[in-house]
PDB file of C-alpha atoms in Angstrom:
ATOM      1  CA  UNK A   1      -8.159  22.850  47.957  1.00 76.00           C
ATOM      2  CA  UNK A   2      -8.822  19.252  46.934  1.00 84.00           C
ATOM      3  CA  UNK A   3     -11.179  17.166  49.022  1.00 88.00           C
ATOM      4  CA  UNK A   4      -8.351  14.680  49.659  1.00 88.00           C
ATOM      5  CA  UNK A   5      -6.213  17.453  51.164  1.00 90.00           C
ATOM      6  CA  UNK A   6      -9.058  18.693  53.327  1.00 93.00           C
ATOM      7  CA  UNK A   7      -9.815  15.132  54.476  1.00 94.00           C
ATOM      8  CA  UNK A   8      -6.144  14.570  55.299  1.00 96.00           C
ATOM      9  CA  UNK A   9      -6.045  17.791  57.366  1.00 96.00           C
ATOM     10  CA  UNK A  10      -9.204  16.720  59.190  1.00 96.00           C
ATOM     11  CA  UNK A  11      -7.829  13.243  59.882  1.00 98.00           C
ATOM     12  CA  UNK A  12      -4.535  14.639  61.149  1.00 98.00           C
ATOM     13  CA  UNK A  13      -6.395  17.065  63.421  1.00 97.00           C
ATOM     14  CA  UNK A  14      -8.649  14.248  64.687  1.00 97.00           C
ATOM     15  CA  UNK A  15      -5.665  12.169  65.825  1.00 97.00           C
ATOM     16  CA  UNK A  16      -3.722  15.101  67.292  1.00 98.00           C
ATOM     17  CA  UNK A  17      -6.761  16.356  69.224  1.00 96.00           C
ATOM     18  CA  UNK A  18      -7.800  12.890  70.449  1.00 95.00           C
ATOM     19  CA  UNK A  19      -4.259  12.190  71.574  1.00 96.00           C
ATOM     20  CA  UNK A  20      -3.754  15.536  73.264  1.00 96.00           C
ATOM     21  CA  UNK A  21      -7.000  16.569  74.941  1.00 95.00           C
ATOM     22  CA  UNK A  22      -8.630  13.454  76.483  1.00 91.00           C
ATOM     23  CA  UNK A  23      -5.364  11.595  77.101  1.00 92.00           C
ATOM     24  CA  UNK A  24      -2.664  14.118  78.001  1.00 94.00           C
ATOM     25  CA  UNK A  25      -4.184  17.493  78.911  1.00 95.00           C
ATOM     26  CA  UNK A  26      -7.498  16.453  80.506  1.00 94.00           C
ATOM     27  CA  UNK A  27      -7.305  12.754  81.335  1.00 92.00           C
ATOM     28  CA  UNK A  28     -10.813  11.486  80.594  1.00 88.00           C
ATOM     29  CA  UNK A  29     -12.461   9.127  83.107  1.00 91.00           C
ATOM     30  CA  UNK A  30     -13.928   7.004  80.299  1.00 89.00           C
ATOM     31  CA  UNK A  31     -10.436   6.607  78.856  1.00 90.00           C
ATOM     32  CA  UNK A  32      -9.184   5.442  82.246  1.00 90.00           C
ATOM     33  CA  UNK A  33     -12.072   2.996  82.597  1.00 89.00           C
ATOM     34  CA  UNK A  34     -11.362   1.448  79.188  1.00 89.00           C
ATOM     35  CA  UNK A  35      -7.681   1.147  80.080  1.00 89.00           C
ATOM     36  CA  UNK A  36      -8.552  -0.469  83.423  1.00 90.00           C
ATOM     37  CA  UNK A  37     -10.602  -3.105  81.603  1.00 89.00           C
ATOM     38  CA  UNK A  38      -7.655  -3.772  79.300  1.00 87.00           C
ATOM     39  CA  UNK A  39      -5.322  -4.067  82.296  1.00 86.00           C
ATOM     40  CA  UNK A  40      -7.576  -6.722  83.810  1.00 87.00           C
ATOM     41  CA  UNK A  41      -6.995  -8.862  80.697  1.00 84.00           C
ATOM     42  CA  UNK A  42      -3.188  -8.541  80.825  1.00 81.00           C
ATOM     43  CA  UNK A  43      -0.814 -10.943  82.585  1.00 81.00           C
ATOM     44  CA  UNK A  44      -0.071 -10.075  86.209  1.00 80.00           C
ATOM     45  CA  UNK A  45       3.579  -9.409  85.345  1.00 74.00           C
ATOM     46  CA  UNK A  46       2.529  -6.488  83.129  1.00 72.00           C
ATOM     47  CA  UNK A  47       0.034  -5.115  85.632  1.00 71.00           C
ATOM     48  CA  UNK A  48       2.861  -4.289  88.027  1.00 76.00           C
ATOM     49  CA  UNK A  49       4.400  -1.585  85.859  1.00 79.00           C
ATOM     50  CA  UNK A  50       1.416  -0.521  83.743  1.00 85.00           C
ATOM     51  CA  UNK A  51      -1.490   1.570  84.940  1.00 88.00           C
ATOM     52  CA  UNK A  52      -4.468   3.290  83.318  1.00 90.00           C
ATOM     53  CA  UNK A  53      -2.800   6.693  83.272  1.00 92.00           C
ATOM     54  CA  UNK A  54       0.395   5.398  81.656  1.00 92.00           C
ATOM     55  CA  UNK A  55      -1.598   3.552  78.984  1.00 90.00           C
ATOM     56  CA  UNK A  56      -3.546   6.754  78.250  1.00 93.00           C
ATOM     57  CA  UNK A  57      -0.338   8.785  78.002  1.00 95.00           C
ATOM     58  CA  UNK A  58       1.311   6.263  75.662  1.00 95.00           C
ATOM     59  CA  UNK A  59      -1.829   6.076  73.511  1.00 95.00           C
ATOM     60  CA  UNK A  60      -2.028   9.875  73.442  1.00 96.00           C
ATOM     61  CA  UNK A  61       1.558  10.205  72.282  1.00 98.00           C
ATOM     62  CA  UNK A  62       0.942   7.539  69.639  1.00 97.00           C
ATOM     63  CA  UNK A  63      -2.142   9.333  68.351  1.00 98.00           C
ATOM     64  CA  UNK A  64      -0.341  12.669  68.191  1.00 98.00           C
ATOM     65  CA  UNK A  65       2.534  11.018  66.332  1.00 98.00           C
ATOM     66  CA  UNK A  66       0.125   9.433  63.836  1.00 98.00           C
ATOM     67  CA  UNK A  67      -1.641  12.768  63.307  1.00 98.00           C
ATOM     68  CA  UNK A  68       1.697  14.455  62.631  1.00 98.00           C
ATOM     69  CA  UNK A  69       2.748  11.672  60.247  1.00 98.00           C
ATOM     70  CA  UNK A  70      -0.487  12.143  58.293  1.00 97.00           C
ATOM     71  CA  UNK A  71       0.254  15.865  57.943  1.00 97.00           C
ATOM     72  CA  UNK A  72       4.019  15.725  57.407  1.00 97.00           C
ATOM     73  CA  UNK A  73       4.005  12.877  54.882  1.00 95.00           C
ATOM     74  CA  UNK A  74       1.157  14.425  52.924  1.00 90.00           C
ATOM     75  CA  UNK A  75       2.215  12.784  49.661  1.00 90.00           C
ATOM     76  CA  UNK A  76       2.278   9.292  51.167  1.00 93.00           C
ATOM     77  CA  UNK A  77      -0.730   7.042  51.665  1.00 94.00           C
ATOM     78  CA  UNK A  78       0.715   4.742  54.327  1.00 96.00           C
ATOM     79  CA  UNK A  79      -0.039   7.041  57.310  1.00 97.00           C
ATOM     80  CA  UNK A  80      -3.651   7.311  56.146  1.00 96.00           C
ATOM     81  CA  UNK A  81      -3.919   3.533  55.755  1.00 96.00           C
ATOM     82  CA  UNK A  82      -2.424   3.159  59.238  1.00 97.00           C
ATOM     83  CA  UNK A  83      -5.032   5.567  60.614  1.00 98.00           C
ATOM     84  CA  UNK A  84      -7.860   3.741  58.824  1.00 97.00           C
ATOM     85  CA  UNK A  85      -6.683   0.407  60.223  1.00 97.00           C
ATOM     86  CA  UNK A  86      -6.203   1.810  63.732  1.00 97.00           C
ATOM     87  CA  UNK A  87      -9.705   3.293  63.758  1.00 97.00           C
ATOM     88  CA  UNK A  88     -11.235  -0.010  62.614  1.00 97.00           C
ATOM     89  CA  UNK A  89      -9.280  -2.061  65.178  1.00 96.00           C
ATOM     90  CA  UNK A  90     -10.044   0.376  68.005  1.00 94.00           C
ATOM     91  CA  UNK A  91     -13.745   0.325  67.147  1.00 95.00           C
ATOM     92  CA  UNK A  92     -13.750  -3.489  67.251  1.00 96.00           C
ATOM     93  CA  UNK A  93     -11.890  -3.307  70.561  1.00 93.00           C
ATOM     94  CA  UNK A  94     -14.575  -1.062  72.063  1.00 93.00           C
ATOM     95  CA  UNK A  95     -17.335  -3.334  70.752  1.00 94.00           C
ATOM     96  CA  UNK A  96     -15.714  -6.294  72.544  1.00 93.00           C
ATOM     97  CA  UNK A  97     -14.290  -4.670  75.706  1.00 90.00           C
ATOM     98  CA  UNK A  98     -16.770  -1.889  76.537  1.00 89.00           C
ATOM     99  CA  UNK A  99     -19.926  -2.237  74.418  1.00 91.00           C
ATOM    100  CA  UNK A 100     -21.829   0.011  76.838  1.00 90.00           C
ATOM    101  CA  UNK A 101     -20.016   2.991  75.280  1.00 88.00           C
ATOM    102  CA  UNK A 102     -21.805   2.407  71.975  1.00 89.00           C
ATOM    103  CA  UNK A 103     -25.080   3.888  73.248  1.00 88.00           C
ATOM    104  CA  UNK A 104     -23.825   7.305  74.378  1.00 83.00           C
ATOM    105  CA  UNK A 105     -24.354  10.594  72.589  1.00 80.00           C
ATOM    106  CA  UNK A 106     -20.643  10.907  71.763  1.00 77.00           C
ATOM    107  CA  UNK A 107     -19.616   7.369  71.014  1.00 86.00           C
ATOM    108  CA  UNK A 108     -16.794   5.581  69.199  1.00 90.00           C
ATOM    109  CA  UNK A 109     -19.054   4.445  66.363  1.00 92.00           C
ATOM    110  CA  UNK A 110     -19.594   8.032  65.238  1.00 92.00           C
ATOM    111  CA  UNK A 111     -16.021   9.252  65.689  1.00 92.00           C
ATOM    112  CA  UNK A 112     -14.279   6.162  64.309  1.00 95.00           C
ATOM    113  CA  UNK A 113     -16.493   5.722  61.265  1.00 96.00           C
ATOM    114  CA  UNK A 114     -16.214   9.466  60.539  1.00 96.00           C
ATOM    115  CA  UNK A 115     -12.437   9.164  60.773  1.00 97.00           C
ATOM    116  CA  UNK A 116     -12.475   6.116  58.497  1.00 97.00           C
ATOM    117  CA  UNK A 117     -14.526   8.074  55.965  1.00 96.00           C
ATOM    118  CA  UNK A 118     -12.026  10.950  56.104  1.00 96.00           C
ATOM    119  CA  UNK A 119      -9.260   8.432  55.441  1.00 96.00           C
ATOM    120  CA  UNK A 120     -11.206   6.965  52.521  1.00 95.00           C
ATOM    121  CA  UNK A 121     -11.702  10.420  50.978  1.00 94.00           C
ATOM    122  CA  UNK A 122      -8.027  11.262  51.512  1.00 93.00           C
ATOM    123  CA  UNK A 123      -7.045   8.058  49.702  1.00 92.00           C
ATOM    124  CA  UNK A 124      -9.697   8.032  46.988  1.00 84.00           C
ATOM    125  CA  UNK A 125      -8.820  11.365  45.400  1.00 63.00           C
ATOM    126  CA  UNK A 126      -5.145  10.428  45.329  1.00 56.00           C
ATOM    127  CA  UNK A 127      -5.638   7.606  42.858  1.00 54.00           C
ATOM    128  CA  UNK A 128      -6.083   4.794  45.352  1.00 49.00           C
ATOM    129  CA  UNK A 129      -7.761   1.742  43.897  1.00 53.00           C
ATOM    130  CA  UNK A 130     -11.044   1.929  45.811  1.00 49.00           C
ATOM    131  CA  UNK A 131     -13.884   2.286  43.361  1.00 52.00           C
ATOM    132  CA  UNK A 132     -17.288   2.616  44.937  1.00 49.00           C
ATOM    133  CA  UNK A 133     -20.127   3.552  42.646  1.00 54.00           C
ATOM    134  CA  UNK A 134     -23.547   4.536  43.871  1.00 55.00           C
ATOM    135  CA  UNK A 135     -26.052   4.321  41.076  1.00 59.00           C
ATOM    136  CA  UNK A 136     -29.768   3.869  40.626  1.00 63.00           C
ATOM    137  CA  UNK A 137     -30.896   0.818  38.757  1.00 59.00           C
TER     138      UNK A 137
END
């Protein structure tokens, strides 16, 4: 099995698991706290129909969908690029909205950068134009 295929499987699993377990099956209190902080930044008109649980459920369904797209469209790079971009944007969001999460044992820096590296490996072996050379000089 090529490393790009293995990375793609890992990335798909990452999104399906993260969408299913902490957002739909076992609603995580940290997830709810992050969503509550986002709600506080939204206009009052949106706060009437949105709540932390609904945001978590919508995000969970979106993550599961992205994970499935990565696996189903295994010959296409766009789902992997979408995942890479989402992980980068979500990491920046956490840095701005809830920076206190960056110091925990299981934090978004580790999971998001690991996911971004999986995406990079999935793209690199498929002829994508990223050329990174590590050499001693």
